[in-house]
Coordinates of N, CA, C and O in Angstrom, one line a residue:
M1 N 149.8 -77.7 210.4 CA 148.7 -78.2 210.1 C 148.7 -78.1 208.6 O 148.7 -76.9 208.3
T2 N 148.3 -79.0 207.9 CA 148.1 -79.1 206.8 C 146.7 -78.8 206.5 O 145.4 -79.5 207.0
E3 N 146.2 -78.2 205.5 CA 144.8 -78.1 205.0 C 144.7 -78.0 203.6 O 145.3 -78.2 202.7
C4 N 143.3 -78.2 203.1 CA 143.2 -78.1 201.8 C 141.8 -77.4 201.4 O 141.4 -76.9 202.2
Y5 N 142.0 -77.3 200.1 CA 140.9 -76.1 199.5 C 140.6 -76.9 198.0 O 142.0 -77.1 197.5
A6 N 139.4 -77.1 197.6 CA 139.0 -77.4 196.3 C 137.6 -76.7 196.1 O 136.8 -76.4 196.8
Y7 N 137.7 -76.1 194.5 CA 136.4 -75.3 194.1 C 136.7 -76.0 192.6 O 137.2 -76.4 191.9
I8 N 135.1 -75.4 191.9 CA 135.1 -75.4 190.7 C 134.5 -73.8 190.6 O 134.2 -72.9 190.9
S9 N 135.2 -73.1 189.6 CA 134.7 -72.0 189.1 C 134.2 -72.0 187.4 O 135.1 -72.5 186.6
R10 N 133.8 -70.6 187.0 CA 133.6 -70.3 185.8 C 134.5 -69.5 185.2 O 134.6 -68.4 185.7
A11 N 135.5 -69.7 184.4 CA 136.6 -68.9 183.6 C 135.6 -67.9 182.9 O 134.3 -67.8 182.2
L12 N 136.4 -66.6 183.0 CA 135.5 -65.2 181.9 C 135.9 -65.6 180.8 O 136.9 -65.8 180.4
P13 N 135.0 -65.4 179.8 CA 135.0 -65.4 178.5 C 136.4 -64.6 178.1 O 136.8 -64.9 177.1
D14 N 136.9 -63.7 178.6 CA 138.0 -62.6 178.3 C 139.5 -63.2 178.6 O 140.5 -62.6 178.0
L15 N 139.2 -64.4 179.0 CA 140.2 -65.1 179.6 C 141.5 -65.6 178.4 O 140.9 -66.9 177.7
D16 N 142.5 -65.0 178.2 CA 143.5 -65.7 177.2 C 144.4 -66.2 177.4 O 144.8 -66.2 178.7
P17 N 144.6 -67.2 176.5 CA 146.2 -68.1 176.6 C 147.5 -67.5 177.7 O 147.8 -68.0 178.4
L18 N 147.8 -66.3 177.3 CA 148.8 -65.9 178.1 C 148.5 -65.5 179.5 O 149.7 -65.2 180.1
A19 N 147.4 -64.8 179.9 CA 146.7 -64.8 181.3 C 147.0 -66.1 182.0 O 147.4 -65.8 183.1
L20 N 146.4 -67.0 181.4 CA 146.0 -68.2 181.8 C 147.6 -68.8 182.2 O 148.1 -69.1 183.5
S21 N 148.7 -68.6 181.2 CA 149.9 -68.8 181.3 C 150.4 -68.2 182.9 O 151.3 -68.6 183.7
K22 N 150.2 -67.1 182.8 CA 150.9 -66.2 183.8 C 150.4 -66.4 185.2 O 151.3 -66.5 186.4
I23 N 149.1 -66.8 185.3 CA 148.4 -67.2 186.4 C 149.3 -68.6 186.7 O 149.6 -68.7 188.0
I24 N 149.4 -69.3 186.0 CA 149.9 -71.0 186.3 C 151.6 -70.8 186.9 O 151.9 -71.0 187.8
V25 N 152.1 -70.0 186.1 CA 153.6 -69.6 186.6 C 153.4 -68.8 187.7 O 154.4 -69.3 188.7
H26 N 152.6 -67.6 188.1 CA 152.8 -67.0 189.3 C 152.5 -67.9 190.7 O 152.8 -68.2 191.8
S27 N 151.1 -68.7 190.2 CA 151.1 -69.6 191.6 C 151.7 -70.9 191.6 O 151.8 -71.1 192.6
R28 N 152.5 -71.1 190.7 CA 153.5 -72.4 190.9 C 154.7 -71.6 191.7 O 155.3 -72.4 192.8
G29 N 155.1 -70.7 191.2 CA 156.3 -69.8 192.3 C 155.7 -69.7 193.7 O 156.3 -70.1 194.8
F30 N 154.7 -69.3 193.9 CA 154.2 -69.1 195.2 C 153.9 -70.5 195.9 O 154.3 -70.4 197.2
N31 N 153.3 -71.4 195.4 CA 153.0 -72.7 195.9 C 154.5 -73.5 196.5 O 154.7 -73.8 197.3
E32 N 155.8 -73.3 195.5 CA 156.9 -73.8 195.7 C 157.1 -73.1 197.1 O 158.1 -73.7 198.0
T33 N 157.4 -72.0 196.9 CA 157.8 -71.2 198.1 C 157.2 -71.2 199.3 O 157.7 -71.3 200.8
H34 N 155.9 -71.4 199.4 CA 154.9 -71.9 200.7 C 154.6 -73.3 201.2 O 154.0 -73.2 201.8
G35 N 155.3 -74.1 200.0 CA 154.6 -75.7 200.4 C 153.3 -76.4 200.4 O 152.9 -76.7 200.7
V36 N 152.8 -75.1 199.1 CA 151.3 -75.9 198.6 C 151.5 -76.6 197.5 O 152.6 -76.3 196.6
T37 N 150.8 -77.6 197.5 CA 150.4 -78.4 196.5 C 149.4 -78.9 195.8 O 148.3 -78.6 196.6
G38 N 149.3 -79.0 194.6 CA 147.8 -79.2 194.1 C 147.8 -79.8 192.7 O 148.7 -79.4 191.6
V39 N 146.7 -79.4 192.0 CA 146.7 -79.4 190.5 C 145.0 -78.6 189.9 O 144.3 -78.5 190.8
L40 N 145.5 -78.0 188.9 CA 144.2 -77.0 188.4 C 144.0 -78.0 187.2 O 145.0 -78.1 186.2
L41 N 142.7 -77.9 187.0 CA 142.5 -78.8 185.8 C 141.5 -77.8 184.8 O 140.7 -76.7 185.6
Y42 N 141.3 -77.3 183.5 CA 140.5 -76.3 182.7 C 140.1 -77.0 181.6 O 140.8 -77.9 180.9
D43 N 138.7 -77.0 181.2 CA 138.2 -77.4 179.9 C 138.0 -76.6 178.9 O 137.2 -76.8 178.0
G44 N 138.2 -75.4 179.3 CA 138.1 -74.0 178.2 C 137.1 -73.2 178.8 O 137.1 -72.1 178.0
A45 N 136.5 -73.8 180.0 CA 135.5 -72.6 180.3 C 135.2 -73.0 181.7 O 135.1 -72.1 182.6
T46 N 135.6 -73.7 182.4 CA 135.5 -74.1 183.9 C 136.8 -74.8 184.5 O 137.7 -75.2 183.7
F47 N 137.0 -73.9 185.2 CA 138.4 -74.5 186.4 C 137.6 -75.3 187.4 O 136.9 -75.1 188.4
Y48 N 138.7 -76.3 187.6 CA 138.6 -77.5 188.8 C 139.9 -77.2 189.4 O 141.1 -77.6 189.1
Q49 N 140.1 -77.1 190.9 CA 141.2 -77.0 191.2 C 141.2 -77.6 192.9 O 140.5 -77.2 193.4
Y50 N 142.2 -78.1 193.0 CA 142.6 -79.1 194.7 C 143.8 -78.4 195.3 O 144.8 -78.7 194.4
I51 N 144.1 -78.1 196.3 CA 145.3 -77.6 196.8 C 145.3 -77.8 198.2 O 144.4 -77.8 198.7
E52 N 146.9 -78.3 198.5 CA 146.8 -78.6 200.1 C 148.5 -77.8 200.4 O 149.0 -77.9 199.7
G53 N 148.6 -77.8 201.6 CA 149.9 -77.3 202.6 C 149.5 -76.9 203.5 O 148.3 -76.8 204.5
P54 N 150.4 -76.0 204.3 CA 150.6 -75.4 205.9 C 148.9 -74.5 205.5 O 148.7 -73.9 204.9
A55 N 148.3 -74.3 206.6 CA 147.1 -73.8 206.9 C 147.5 -72.4 206.3 O 146.5 -71.4 205.4
S56 N 148.5 -71.8 206.7 CA 148.6 -69.7 206.5 C 148.7 -70.0 205.0 O 148.3 -69.0 204.4
A57 N 149.4 -70.8 204.2 CA 149.9 -70.6 202.7 C 148.4 -70.8 202.1 O 148.1 -70.4 201.0
V58 N 147.8 -72.2 202.5 CA 146.7 -72.3 202.1 C 145.6 -71.3 202.0 O 144.5 -70.9 200.9
S59 N 145.6 -70.5 203.0 CA 144.4 -69.5 203.4 C 144.8 -68.6 202.4 O 144.0 -67.7 202.0
D60 N 146.4 -68.1 202.4 CA 146.5 -66.8 201.5 C 146.7 -67.2 199.9 O 146.0 -66.2 199.3
A61 N 146.6 -68.3 199.5 CA 146.1 -69.0 198.5 C 144.9 -68.9 198.0 O 144.0 -68.4 196.8
R62 N 144.0 -69.3 199.0 CA 142.4 -69.4 198.8 C 142.1 -67.7 198.5 O 141.2 -67.1 197.6
E63 N 142.6 -66.7 199.2 CA 142.3 -65.2 199.3 C 142.7 -65.0 197.8 O 141.5 -64.0 197.4
R64 N 143.6 -65.4 197.4 CA 144.3 -64.8 196.0 C 143.0 -65.0 195.0 O 142.9 -64.9 193.8
I65 N 143.0 -66.6 194.8 CA 142.0 -67.4 193.9 C 140.5 -66.6 194.3 O 140.0 -66.4 192.9
E66 N 140.0 -66.5 195.3 CA 138.6 -65.9 195.4 C 138.5 -64.5 194.8 O 137.8 -63.9 194.4
A67 N 139.5 -63.6 194.8 CA 140.1 -62.3 194.7 C 140.4 -62.0 192.9 O 140.2 -61.2 192.4
S68 N 140.6 -63.2 192.0 CA 141.0 -63.2 191.2 C 140.0 -62.5 190.2 O 138.7 -62.9 190.3
R69 N 140.1 -61.6 189.1 CA 139.3 -61.2 188.0 C 139.3 -62.3 187.1 O 138.6 -61.7 185.8
H70 N 139.7 -63.4 186.8 CA 139.8 -64.2 185.5 C 138.5 -65.3 185.6 O 138.5 -65.9 184.7
H71 N 138.2 -65.6 186.9 CA 136.9 -66.1 186.8 C 135.6 -65.9 187.9 O 135.8 -65.0 188.5
D72 N 134.7 -66.6 187.9 CA 133.8 -66.3 188.8 C 132.6 -67.2 189.2 O 133.2 -68.5 188.7
A73 N 131.7 -67.2 189.9 CA 131.0 -68.2 190.3 C 131.4 -69.2 190.9 O 131.7 -71.0 190.5
I74 N 132.4 -69.2 192.0 CA 132.9 -70.3 192.8 C 132.1 -71.2 193.6 O 131.4 -70.9 194.7
Q75 N 132.6 -72.4 193.3 CA 131.7 -73.4 194.3 C 132.6 -74.0 195.0 O 133.4 -75.0 194.7
V76 N 132.4 -73.9 196.6 CA 133.8 -74.5 197.2 C 133.2 -75.9 197.0 O 132.4 -76.5 197.7
L77 N 134.1 -76.9 197.2 CA 134.0 -78.4 197.2 C 134.7 -78.7 198.8 O 134.0 -79.8 199.4
L78 N 135.7 -78.3 199.1 CA 136.3 -79.0 200.1 C 137.0 -77.8 200.9 O 137.3 -76.7 200.0
D79 N 137.1 -77.7 202.1 CA 137.9 -76.4 202.7 C 138.1 -77.1 204.4 O 137.1 -77.2 204.8
G80 N 139.3 -77.1 204.5 CA 139.6 -77.8 205.7 C 140.4 -78.8 206.1 O 141.7 -78.9 204.8
T81 N 140.7 -79.7 206.7 CA 141.9 -80.8 206.9 C 142.0 -81.9 206.0 O 140.4 -82.8 206.1
P82 N 142.3 -82.1 205.3 CA 142.6 -83.3 204.1 C 142.5 -84.5 205.0 O 143.4 -84.8 206.1
R83 N 141.6 -85.9 204.6 CA 141.8 -86.9 205.2 C 143.0 -87.7 205.4 O 143.6 -88.1 206.2
N84 N 143.6 -87.7 204.3 CA 145.0 -88.4 203.8 C 145.7 -87.4 202.9 O 145.5 -86.8 201.8
P85 N 146.5 -86.6 203.6 CA 147.3 -85.7 202.9 C 148.0 -85.8 202.2 O 148.9 -87.0 202.1
G86 N 148.7 -85.1 200.9 CA 149.8 -85.6 200.1 C 149.2 -86.1 198.7 O 149.9 -86.5 197.7
A87 N 147.9 -85.8 198.6 CA 147.4 -86.1 197.1 C 148.0 -86.0 196.0 O 148.1 -86.6 195.3
F88 N 148.6 -84.8 195.8 CA 149.4 -84.2 194.7 C 150.8 -83.7 195.0 O 151.3 -82.4 194.6
S89 N 151.3 -84.5 196.1 CA 152.6 -83.9 196.5 C 153.4 -83.6 195.5 O 154.7 -83.0 196.1
T90 N 153.9 -84.1 194.2 CA 154.8 -84.2 193.7 C 154.8 -82.5 192.7 O 155.6 -82.3 191.9
W91 N 153.6 -82.3 192.9 CA 153.1 -81.1 191.6 C 153.0 -79.6 192.6 O 152.1 -79.6 193.7
S92 N 153.9 -78.8 192.4 CA 153.4 -77.7 192.9 C 152.3 -76.9 192.3 O 151.5 -76.0 193.3
L93 N 151.9 -76.9 191.2 CA 150.3 -76.9 190.7 C 150.9 -77.4 189.4 O 151.3 -77.1 188.6
G94 N 150.1 -78.8 189.2 CA 150.0 -79.6 188.2 C 148.9 -78.8 187.2 O 148.1 -78.8 187.9
Y95 N 148.9 -78.3 186.0 CA 148.2 -78.0 184.9 C 147.7 -79.1 183.9 O 148.7 -79.4 183.7
L96 N 146.4 -79.6 183.9 CA 145.6 -80.2 182.9 C 144.9 -79.4 181.9 O 143.9 -79.0 182.9
M97 N 144.8 -79.7 180.9 CA 143.7 -79.3 179.8 C 143.1 -80.2 179.5 O 143.5 -81.6 179.2
L98 N 141.9 -80.5 179.9 CA 140.8 -81.5 179.7 C 140.1 -81.0 178.3 O 139.7 -80.0 177.7
D99 N 140.0 -82.4 178.1 CA 139.6 -82.5 176.6 C 137.8 -82.1 176.7 O 137.1 -81.7 175.6
E100 N 137.1 -82.4 177.7 CA 135.6 -81.8 177.8 C 135.2 -81.7 179.2 O 136.0 -81.9 180.2
P101 N 134.1 -81.1 179.8 CA 134.0 -80.8 180.9 C 134.1 -82.0 181.8 O 133.9 -83.1 181.9
A102 N 134.5 -81.8 183.2 CA 134.6 -82.4 184.5 C 133.3 -82.9 184.9 O 133.5 -82.5 186.0
H103 N 132.6 -83.6 184.4 CA 131.0 -84.1 185.1 C 131.2 -84.8 186.0 O 130.5 -84.3 187.1
A104 N 132.4 -85.3 186.3 CA 132.4 -86.2 187.7 C 132.9 -85.2 188.6 O 132.4 -85.6 190.0
L105 N 133.3 -83.9 188.2 CA 133.3 -82.9 189.7 C 132.2 -81.7 189.7 O 132.0 -81.7 190.9
H106 N 131.4 -82.2 188.7 CA 130.2 -81.4 188.9 C 129.0 -82.0 190.2 O 128.7 -81.1 190.7
A107 N 129.5 -83.3 190.2 CA 128.6 -84.0 191.2 C 128.6 -83.4 192.5 O 127.8 -83.9 193.2
F108 N 129.8 -83.3 192.8 CA 130.3 -82.8 194.3 C 129.7 -81.6 195.3 O 129.6 -80.8 194.2
V109 N 129.2 -81.6 196.1 CA 128.9 -80.9 196.7 C 129.7 -80.3 198.1 O 130.1 -81.6 198.9
M110 N 129.6 -79.6 198.7 CA 130.3 -78.9 199.6 C 129.8 -79.5 201.2 O 128.0 -79.3 201.3
P111 N 129.9 -80.3 202.2 CA 131.2 -80.6 201.9 C 131.5 -82.0 201.3 O 130.9 -82.8 201.5
A112 N 132.6 -82.2 200.4 CA 132.9 -83.4 199.6 C 133.0 -84.4 200.3 O 134.2 -83.9 201.2
D113 N 133.5 -85.5 200.3 CA 134.1 -86.8 200.5 C 135.6 -86.4 200.1 O 135.8 -86.5 198.8
H114 N 136.5 -86.3 200.6 CA 138.2 -85.8 200.4 C 138.4 -87.2 199.4 O 138.9 -87.0 198.6
A115 N 138.1 -88.5 200.0 CA 138.6 -89.5 199.1 C 138.3 -89.3 197.7 O 138.7 -90.0 197.1
Q116 N 136.9 -89.7 197.8 CA 136.0 -89.6 196.4 C 136.5 -88.4 195.4 O 136.8 -88.8 194.3
L117 N 136.6 -87.0 196.1 CA 136.7 -86.0 195.5 C 138.4 -86.1 194.7 O 138.8 -86.0 193.7
I118 N 139.3 -86.7 195.8 CA 140.8 -86.8 195.2 C 140.9 -88.0 194.1 O 141.4 -87.9 193.3
G119 N 139.9 -88.8 194.2 CA 139.7 -89.7 193.2 C 139.3 -89.4 191.8 O 140.0 -90.1 190.7
A120 N 138.3 -88.7 191.8 CA 137.8 -88.0 190.5 C 139.0 -86.9 190.0 O 139.4 -87.0 188.8
F121 N 139.7 -86.2 190.8 CA 140.8 -85.6 190.5 C 141.9 -86.6 189.7 O 142.3 -86.3 188.3
N122 N 142.3 -87.4 190.4 CA 143.2 -88.2 189.8 C 142.9 -89.0 188.4 O 143.5 -89.1 187.7
G123 N 141.7 -89.4 188.3 CA 141.0 -89.9 187.3 C 141.0 -89.2 186.1 O 141.2 -89.6 185.0
L124 N 140.6 -87.7 186.4 CA 140.6 -86.9 185.5 C 142.1 -86.5 184.9 O 142.7 -86.3 183.5
A125 N 143.0 -86.1 185.7 CA 144.5 -86.3 185.8 C 144.9 -87.2 184.5 O 145.9 -87.0 184.0
A126 N 144.5 -88.4 184.9 CA 145.2 -89.3 184.2 C 145.1 -89.6 182.6 O 145.5 -90.1 182.1
Q127 N 143.9 -89.0 182.5 CA 143.2 -88.9 180.9 C 143.6 -87.3 180.3 O 143.3 -87.5 179.2
A128 N 144.6 -86.5 181.4 CA 144.4 -85.2 180.2 C 146.1 -85.1 180.1 O 146.7 -86.0 180.2
D129 N 146.2 -83.9 179.4 CA 147.6 -83.7 178.9 C 148.5 -82.7 179.8 O 147.4 -81.7 180.6
V130 N 149.3 -83.5 180.5 CA 150.2 -82.9 181.8 C 150.9 -81.7 181.4 O 151.3 -81.9 180.1
M131 N 150.8 -80.7 181.7 CA 151.8 -79.2 181.6 C 152.7 -79.0 182.6 O 151.9 -78.6 184.0

């Protein structure tokens, strides 16, 4: 069964670009191995992430995300079964650097409407630098 998980969190002030690169590389490797797809947006202060995949792999990824020492103040937006799976199916972990905070994503509270949340992520991804 496919599950999804989305959240907003605050990056800790001491997060350096090298540590962020290591997180992305490690996460992409895990995701490719376990069939997880998604996107990570970052505006220099806040992380916005959406992932989906097999339930056990998403659960493992969620545990790693929530245990990370690189961010805090996690606000869960979605946790469960996606209404329409495959939102970011071509990205093991698309990383997008935003030019400004994603106010559109701050408006969501749990449980968020899946289609609206994916629409907001897609809108931001279209405006960002894809890496």
